[in-house]
Every structure is written in C-alpha cells, then in structure tokens.
Amino acid sequence: MSEKLNITIINGAFEETNNMKELFEIINSNLDNCITLELKLNIINISNLISCRGCKRCFKKGVCALDSMDNFYEYKERLIKSNIIMIYTPVYVDNVSGIIKTFIDRLASWSHKMTLAGKLCIIIITSNNTGIEWVGNYLYKVMSSYGLIVIGLITKTSKSNLKELKQQINDVIFRLLYYRKFPQKISTNYCLENLYSSYSYIYQNLCDSDNFEKKEWEKKFGKHRSLCDYIDQK
C-alpha cells in the first residue's frame, strides 16, 4: 500500500514494561510502511497534565480552560488529523491507568459530539493477569462515543503465547490496511448507530437554538440519517 498513514498512539503507561516493549516492537515491525506519530503521555511533563475540574465549560462553550495551561490542545489537534488512533493502557487494579483516565476526562465533550467520527481505532491492553475484559469493554464504549470505529483489540499478559500474539497483531493490521485501501468497506455497528441516533434525537428536539453542542452537531452531521450515511458521504 503506497499511501502513508497518520497514526497516533495514545500511550497510557507511566514507564516501559517488558510486556509493552515486546508488544510495540511487534506492532512497529508490521507498520514499517506507515508514518507513526506517537503521542506519549508518559514522556511529556506528566505533572502538568491537569485533571478535569468538572466545570462543564467544554460542553457549554467548546473550550477547556486547562488546554492552554498544559498544551493539551496540541494533542487534540493531532488526534483530529490522524487516520488511525491506537490507545494503549496497562491494567491497574482492573482498570485503565490513571493517565488514560485523565486523558478521557479531558475529552469528555467529544463524547457528546462524536468528534472523531469515522476514524479507525485499535485498543491495546497489557496485564499481568486480570482486568483485560473489563478494561476492553470500557475503552470500546468510550472510543465509540468519540465516533471511532474500533477494528481490533490487542492484548498481552505475562502468559501470552508469542505466536498467537503475532497472529493477533497481524489480523488487526490487515484489517487496518484493508479499510484504508477500501474505505467504502468501512461499516459501523449497533453501538455507534445507537449513539448517533440518540444524540440526533436530543439535538433535534432541543429548544435552545443557541446551545453550543446542538450547533456543532448540526454543523458536522447536518441531515445525515445515520453515522454510516455520514461516513459514506465524507
């Protein structure tokens, strides 16, 4: 495939582990024909990544008061420009890592507007033993709320078989490259369409014509009957 891909990796690890290192080496070896832009939250000044304060300004005005304080707007721009988004987290106490939770909280308003609608997503999880199923389900729900089409889940535990892991990665990357080559084959799913339908109904029946989210939704999706319809006409 000659087309170069713009891939952003949301790295939710505080430090590199053997699980993570081996996993990323395999992924990178299969993506040597792609341009990978890696968003490593653990490498930027983590102390400056400010936790969401729940002021709801992002919902009301579309602006986060914290973005200019820790340059979070730069990461938002990189996500919007990406074709593919990979999100990686180790399992901490049967949950995502703290930095991934902070990242998700700071993008809360995106889940009301499906800001990343139509982009492809791969979820990557490592764990010593437990928690993968819960974390996988949680991230699938959150990524879908952004409008992302999750095309694969890659998991690794301390007991993972290397051959099976490589096959898992190859299967996901095959789907990734296939959809980039044949974008008309991209399809949504019940979760995405249900979210789209729910938000469409809410905004269509919202009496406040000055509501920021309503305006943003109408500007982006207009009269599209479904998310699939929006993607097909992009």
mmCIF file of C-alpha atoms in Angstrom:
data_model
loop_
_atom_site.group_PDB
_atom_site.id
_atom_site.type_symbol
_atom_site.label_atom_id
_atom_site.label_comp_id
_atom_site.label_asym_id
_atom_site.label_seq_id
_atom_site.Cartn_x
_atom_site.Cartn_y
_atom_site.Cartn_z
ATOM 1 C CA MET A 1 0.000 0.000 0.000
ATOM 2 C CA SER A 2 1.643 3.245 -1.130
ATOM 3 C CA GLU A 3 -0.480 5.629 0.931
ATOM 4 C CA LYS A 4 1.126 6.768 4.156
ATOM 5 C CA LEU A 5 -0.979 6.592 7.287
ATOM 6 C CA ASN A 6 -1.140 9.171 10.031
ATOM 7 C CA ILE A 7 -1.265 7.082 13.198
ATOM 8 C CA THR A 8 -1.411 8.439 16.716
ATOM 9 C CA ILE A 9 -0.610 6.163 19.646
ATOM 10 C CA ILE A 10 -2.048 7.266 22.963
ATOM 11 C CA ASN A 11 0.430 5.707 25.340
ATOM 12 C CA GLY A 12 -1.048 5.350 28.806
ATOM 13 C CA ALA A 13 1.944 3.783 30.558
ATOM 14 C CA PHE A 14 3.952 5.641 33.172
ATOM 15 C CA GLU A 15 7.008 3.517 32.436
ATOM 16 C CA GLU A 16 8.042 0.939 29.873
ATOM 17 C CA THR A 17 7.500 -2.702 30.829
ATOM 18 C CA ASN A 18 8.634 -5.909 29.137
ATOM 19 C CA ASN A 19 5.025 -6.559 28.103
ATOM 20 C CA MET A 20 4.756 -3.143 26.496
ATOM 21 C CA LYS A 21 8.210 -3.170 24.873
ATOM 22 C CA GLU A 22 7.718 -6.540 23.191
ATOM 23 C CA LEU A 23 4.200 -5.657 22.069
ATOM 24 C CA PHE A 24 5.193 -2.360 20.479
ATOM 25 C CA GLU A 25 8.228 -3.899 18.759
ATOM 26 C CA ILE A 26 5.941 -6.400 17.006
ATOM 27 C CA ILE A 27 3.429 -3.712 16.046
ATOM 28 C CA ASN A 28 6.112 -1.367 14.713
ATOM 29 C CA SER A 29 7.674 -4.142 12.635
ATOM 30 C CA ASN A 30 4.329 -4.585 10.889
ATOM 31 C CA LEU A 31 3.788 -0.878 10.316
ATOM 32 C CA ASP A 32 7.059 -0.040 8.568
ATOM 33 C CA ASN A 33 5.103 1.348 5.613
ATOM 34 C CA CYS A 34 3.212 3.796 7.803
ATOM 35 C CA ILE A 35 4.049 7.146 9.328
ATOM 36 C CA THR A 36 3.586 6.757 13.065
ATOM 37 C CA LEU A 37 3.096 9.864 15.166
ATOM 38 C CA GLU A 38 3.325 8.692 18.740
ATOM 39 C CA LEU A 39 1.584 10.648 21.455
ATOM 40 C CA LYS A 40 3.446 9.501 24.584
ATOM 41 C CA LEU A 41 1.675 10.992 27.542
ATOM 42 C CA ASN A 42 4.245 9.475 29.884
ATOM 43 C CA ILE A 43 7.089 11.390 28.194
ATOM 44 C CA ILE A 44 5.567 14.881 28.274
ATOM 45 C CA ASN A 45 5.623 16.653 31.632
ATOM 46 C CA ILE A 46 3.073 14.462 33.341
ATOM 47 C CA SER A 47 2.825 16.769 36.344
ATOM 48 C CA ASN A 48 1.404 19.436 34.034
ATOM 49 C CA LEU A 49 -1.369 17.239 32.658
ATOM 50 C CA ILE A 50 -4.093 18.736 34.779
ATOM 51 C CA SER A 51 -7.065 16.686 35.900
ATOM 52 C CA CYS A 52 -10.521 17.715 34.713
ATOM 53 C CA ARG A 53 -12.225 20.079 37.170
ATOM 54 C CA GLY A 54 -15.782 19.344 36.096
ATOM 55 C CA CYS A 55 -16.591 22.967 35.250
ATOM 56 C CA LYS A 56 -18.521 21.858 32.107
ATOM 57 C CA ARG A 57 -17.180 24.803 30.100
ATOM 58 C CA CYS A 58 -16.198 22.408 27.305
ATOM 59 C CA PHE A 59 -19.835 21.339 26.992
ATOM 60 C CA LYS A 60 -21.205 24.878 27.118
ATOM 61 C CA LYS A 61 -18.579 26.814 25.142
ATOM 62 C CA GLY A 62 -16.446 24.171 23.433
ATOM 63 C CA VAL A 63 -13.343 25.433 25.212
ATOM 64 C CA CYS A 64 -11.368 23.864 28.050
ATOM 65 C CA ALA A 65 -9.820 26.418 30.374
ATOM 66 C CA LEU A 66 -6.976 23.992 31.082
ATOM 67 C CA ASP A 67 -5.854 23.353 27.487
ATOM 68 C CA SER A 68 -3.618 26.414 27.286
ATOM 69 C CA MET A 69 -2.125 25.608 30.677
ATOM 70 C CA ASP A 70 -0.702 22.213 29.697
ATOM 71 C CA ASN A 71 -0.839 22.430 25.858
ATOM 72 C CA PHE A 72 -3.500 19.754 25.672
ATOM 73 C CA TYR A 73 -4.932 21.485 22.605
ATOM 74 C CA GLU A 74 -1.879 20.211 20.668
ATOM 75 C CA TYR A 75 -2.837 16.596 21.371
ATOM 76 C CA LYS A 76 -6.421 17.250 20.342
ATOM 77 C CA GLU A 77 -5.193 18.649 17.021
ATOM 78 C CA ARG A 78 -3.033 15.555 16.441
ATOM 79 C CA LEU A 79 -5.962 13.259 17.084
ATOM 80 C CA ILE A 80 -8.204 15.174 14.686
ATOM 81 C CA LYS A 81 -5.530 14.983 11.951
ATOM 82 C CA SER A 82 -4.970 11.249 12.442
ATOM 83 C CA ASN A 83 -6.354 8.495 10.228
ATOM 84 C CA ILE A 84 -5.812 5.786 12.827
ATOM 85 C CA ILE A 85 -5.822 6.062 16.617
ATOM 86 C CA MET A 86 -4.315 3.420 18.858
ATOM 87 C CA ILE A 87 -4.921 3.645 22.576
ATOM 88 C CA TYR A 88 -2.684 1.664 24.917
ATOM 89 C CA THR A 89 -3.054 1.076 28.634
ATOM 90 C CA PRO A 90 -1.676 -1.364 31.158
ATOM 91 C CA VAL A 91 -4.258 -2.696 33.607
ATOM 92 C CA TYR A 92 -4.077 -1.041 37.021
ATOM 93 C CA VAL A 93 -6.344 -2.600 39.678
ATOM 94 C CA ASP A 94 -8.713 -3.950 36.998
ATOM 95 C CA ASN A 95 -8.948 -0.531 35.349
ATOM 96 C CA VAL A 96 -7.201 1.787 32.893
ATOM 97 C CA SER A 97 -4.105 3.627 34.085
ATOM 98 C CA GLY A 98 -4.622 6.946 35.839
ATOM 99 C CA ILE A 99 -3.180 8.949 32.947
ATOM 100 C CA ILE A 100 -5.581 7.340 30.473
ATOM 101 C CA LYS A 101 -8.498 8.222 32.766
ATOM 102 C CA THR A 102 -7.292 11.819 32.922
ATOM 103 C CA PHE A 103 -6.953 11.835 29.135
ATOM 104 C CA ILE A 104 -10.512 10.534 28.730
ATOM 105 C CA ASP A 105 -11.894 13.050 31.225
ATOM 106 C CA ARG A 106 -10.273 15.929 29.334
ATOM 107 C CA LEU A 107 -12.032 14.761 26.147
ATOM 108 C CA ALA A 108 -15.423 14.467 27.822
ATOM 109 C CA SER A 109 -17.165 16.906 25.452
ATOM 110 C CA TRP A 110 -16.004 14.899 22.431
ATOM 111 C CA SER A 111 -18.216 12.045 23.565
ATOM 112 C CA HIS A 112 -21.269 14.304 23.134
ATOM 113 C CA LYS A 113 -20.318 15.289 19.570
ATOM 114 C CA MET A 114 -18.664 12.113 18.199
ATOM 115 C CA THR A 115 -15.763 14.386 17.225
ATOM 116 C CA LEU A 116 -13.629 11.605 15.726
ATOM 117 C CA ALA A 117 -16.462 10.047 13.711
ATOM 118 C CA GLY A 118 -15.324 7.615 11.030
ATOM 119 C CA LYS A 119 -11.698 7.279 12.117
ATOM 120 C CA LEU A 120 -10.377 3.799 12.884
ATOM 121 C CA CYS A 121 -9.268 2.711 16.340
ATOM 122 C CA ILE A 122 -7.222 -0.123 17.816
ATOM 123 C CA ILE A 123 -7.305 -0.852 21.549
ATOM 124 C CA ILE A 124 -4.133 -2.284 23.120
ATOM 125 C CA ILE A 125 -4.065 -3.673 26.660
ATOM 126 C CA THR A 126 -1.384 -5.391 28.727
ATOM 127 C CA SER A 127 -1.878 -7.081 32.084
ATOM 128 C CA ASN A 128 -0.021 -9.471 34.323
ATOM 129 C CA ASN A 129 -3.181 -11.450 34.921
ATOM 130 C CA THR A 130 -6.676 -9.952 35.205
ATOM 131 C CA GLY A 131 -8.797 -6.991 34.172
ATOM 132 C CA ILE A 132 -8.435 -7.161 30.390
ATOM 133 C CA GLU A 133 -12.109 -7.912 29.699
ATOM 134 C CA TRP A 134 -13.433 -5.039 31.827
ATOM 135 C CA VAL A 135 -10.870 -2.543 30.505
ATOM 136 C CA GLY A 136 -11.520 -3.671 26.935
ATOM 137 C CA ASN A 137 -15.277 -3.164 27.299
ATOM 138 C CA TYR A 138 -14.791 0.236 28.938
ATOM 139 C CA LEU A 139 -12.410 1.539 26.264
ATOM 140 C CA TYR A 140 -14.642 0.196 23.497
ATOM 141 C CA LYS A 141 -17.559 2.178 24.914
ATOM 142 C CA VAL A 142 -15.527 5.379 25.329
ATOM 143 C CA MET A 143 -13.841 5.192 21.915
ATOM 144 C CA SER A 144 -17.217 4.553 20.299
ATOM 145 C CA SER A 145 -18.624 7.643 21.994
ATOM 146 C CA TYR A 146 -15.972 9.673 20.150
ATOM 147 C CA GLY A 147 -17.291 8.173 16.902
ATOM 148 C CA LEU A 148 -14.262 5.927 16.431
ATOM 149 C CA ILE A 149 -14.729 2.589 14.687
ATOM 150 C CA VAL A 150 -12.882 0.018 16.787
ATOM 151 C CA ILE A 151 -11.442 -2.534 14.360
ATOM 152 C CA GLY A 152 -9.435 -4.608 16.774
ATOM 153 C CA LEU A 153 -8.277 -5.424 20.289
ATOM 154 C CA ILE A 154 -4.696 -6.477 21.009
ATOM 155 C CA THR A 155 -3.987 -7.950 24.435
ATOM 156 C CA LYS A 156 -0.897 -9.302 26.123
ATOM 157 C CA THR A 157 -0.396 -10.918 29.503
ATOM 158 C CA SER A 158 2.674 -12.406 31.117
ATOM 159 C CA LYS A 159 1.417 -15.802 29.900
ATOM 160 C CA SER A 160 0.717 -14.811 26.276
ATOM 161 C CA ASN A 161 1.988 -17.133 23.580
ATOM 162 C CA LEU A 162 4.262 -15.156 21.209
ATOM 163 C CA LYS A 163 2.985 -16.914 18.093
ATOM 164 C CA GLU A 164 -0.646 -16.239 18.998
ATOM 165 C CA LEU A 165 0.189 -12.624 19.860
ATOM 166 C CA LYS A 166 1.833 -12.041 16.480
ATOM 167 C CA GLN A 167 -1.188 -13.540 14.751
ATOM 168 C CA GLN A 168 -3.499 -11.287 16.745
ATOM 169 C CA ILE A 169 -1.489 -8.229 15.715
ATOM 170 C CA ASN A 170 -1.267 -9.294 12.072
ATOM 171 C CA ASP A 171 -5.042 -9.792 11.927
ATOM 172 C CA VAL A 172 -5.683 -6.290 13.280
ATOM 173 C CA ILE A 173 -3.135 -4.637 10.988
ATOM 174 C CA PHE A 174 -4.561 -6.492 7.993
ATOM 175 C CA ARG A 175 -7.994 -5.012 8.749
ATOM 176 C CA LEU A 176 -6.442 -1.585 9.232
ATOM 177 C CA LEU A 177 -4.703 -1.613 5.845
ATOM 178 C CA TYR A 178 -7.702 -3.195 4.130
ATOM 179 C CA TYR A 179 -10.045 -0.454 5.308
ATOM 180 C CA ARG A 180 -7.589 2.244 4.298
ATOM 181 C CA LYS A 181 -7.364 0.746 0.820
ATOM 182 C CA PHE A 182 -11.108 0.167 0.540
ATOM 183 C CA PRO A 183 -12.738 2.894 2.689
ATOM 184 C CA GLN A 184 -16.103 2.078 1.141
ATOM 185 C CA LYS A 185 -15.972 -1.211 3.057
ATOM 186 C CA ILE A 186 -15.913 0.534 6.435
ATOM 187 C CA SER A 187 -19.089 -0.217 8.330
ATOM 188 C CA THR A 188 -20.456 0.974 11.632
ATOM 189 C CA ASN A 189 -22.110 -1.155 14.306
ATOM 190 C CA TYR A 190 -25.088 -1.167 16.635
ATOM 191 C CA CYS A 191 -23.251 0.686 19.413
ATOM 192 C CA LEU A 192 -22.188 3.544 17.124
ATOM 193 C CA GLU A 193 -25.525 3.850 15.369
ATOM 194 C CA ASN A 194 -27.398 3.771 18.655
ATOM 195 C CA LEU A 195 -25.245 6.606 19.994
ATOM 196 C CA TYR A 196 -25.688 8.570 16.786
ATOM 197 C CA SER A 197 -29.439 8.089 16.833
ATOM 198 C CA SER A 198 -29.671 9.120 20.494
ATOM 199 C CA TYR A 199 -27.711 12.324 20.029
ATOM 200 C CA SER A 200 -29.541 13.206 16.818
ATOM 201 C CA TYR A 201 -32.844 12.902 18.645
ATOM 202 C CA ILE A 202 -31.627 15.002 21.573
ATOM 203 C CA TYR A 203 -30.273 17.839 19.436
ATOM 204 C CA GLN A 204 -33.214 17.866 17.027
ATOM 205 C CA ASN A 205 -35.613 18.237 19.933
ATOM 206 C CA LEU A 206 -33.542 20.711 21.929
ATOM 207 C CA CYS A 207 -35.413 24.017 22.084
ATOM 208 C CA ASP A 208 -32.320 26.092 22.853
ATOM 209 C CA SER A 209 -31.106 27.081 19.374
ATOM 210 C CA ASP A 210 -28.020 28.729 20.889
ATOM 211 C CA ASN A 211 -26.827 25.526 22.557
ATOM 212 C CA PHE A 212 -23.193 25.032 21.551
ATOM 213 C CA GLU A 213 -23.350 21.251 21.246
ATOM 214 C CA LYS A 214 -26.517 21.454 19.143
ATOM 215 C CA LYS A 215 -24.823 23.879 16.750
ATOM 216 C CA GLU A 216 -21.711 21.728 16.496
ATOM 217 C CA TRP A 217 -23.735 18.590 15.833
ATOM 218 C CA GLU A 218 -25.816 20.217 13.114
ATOM 219 C CA LYS A 219 -22.717 21.729 11.505
ATOM 220 C CA LYS A 220 -20.903 18.396 11.373
ATOM 221 C CA PHE A 221 -23.671 15.910 10.667
ATOM 222 C CA GLY A 222 -26.386 18.069 9.114
ATOM 223 C CA LYS A 223 -29.199 15.904 7.737
ATOM 224 C CA HIS A 224 -27.311 12.613 7.713
ATOM 225 C CA ARG A 225 -29.732 9.893 8.723
ATOM 226 C CA SER A 226 -27.065 7.683 10.272
ATOM 227 C CA LEU A 227 -23.370 7.592 11.079
ATOM 228 C CA CYS A 228 -22.900 5.176 8.190
ATOM 229 C CA ASP A 229 -24.506 7.732 5.883
ATOM 230 C CA TYR A 230 -22.108 10.421 7.163
ATOM 231 C CA ILE A 231 -19.058 8.206 6.609
ATOM 232 C CA ASP A 232 -20.181 7.192 3.114
ATOM 233 C CA GLN A 233 -20.542 10.829 2.056
ATOM 234 C CA LYS A 234 -17.312 12.149 3.559
#
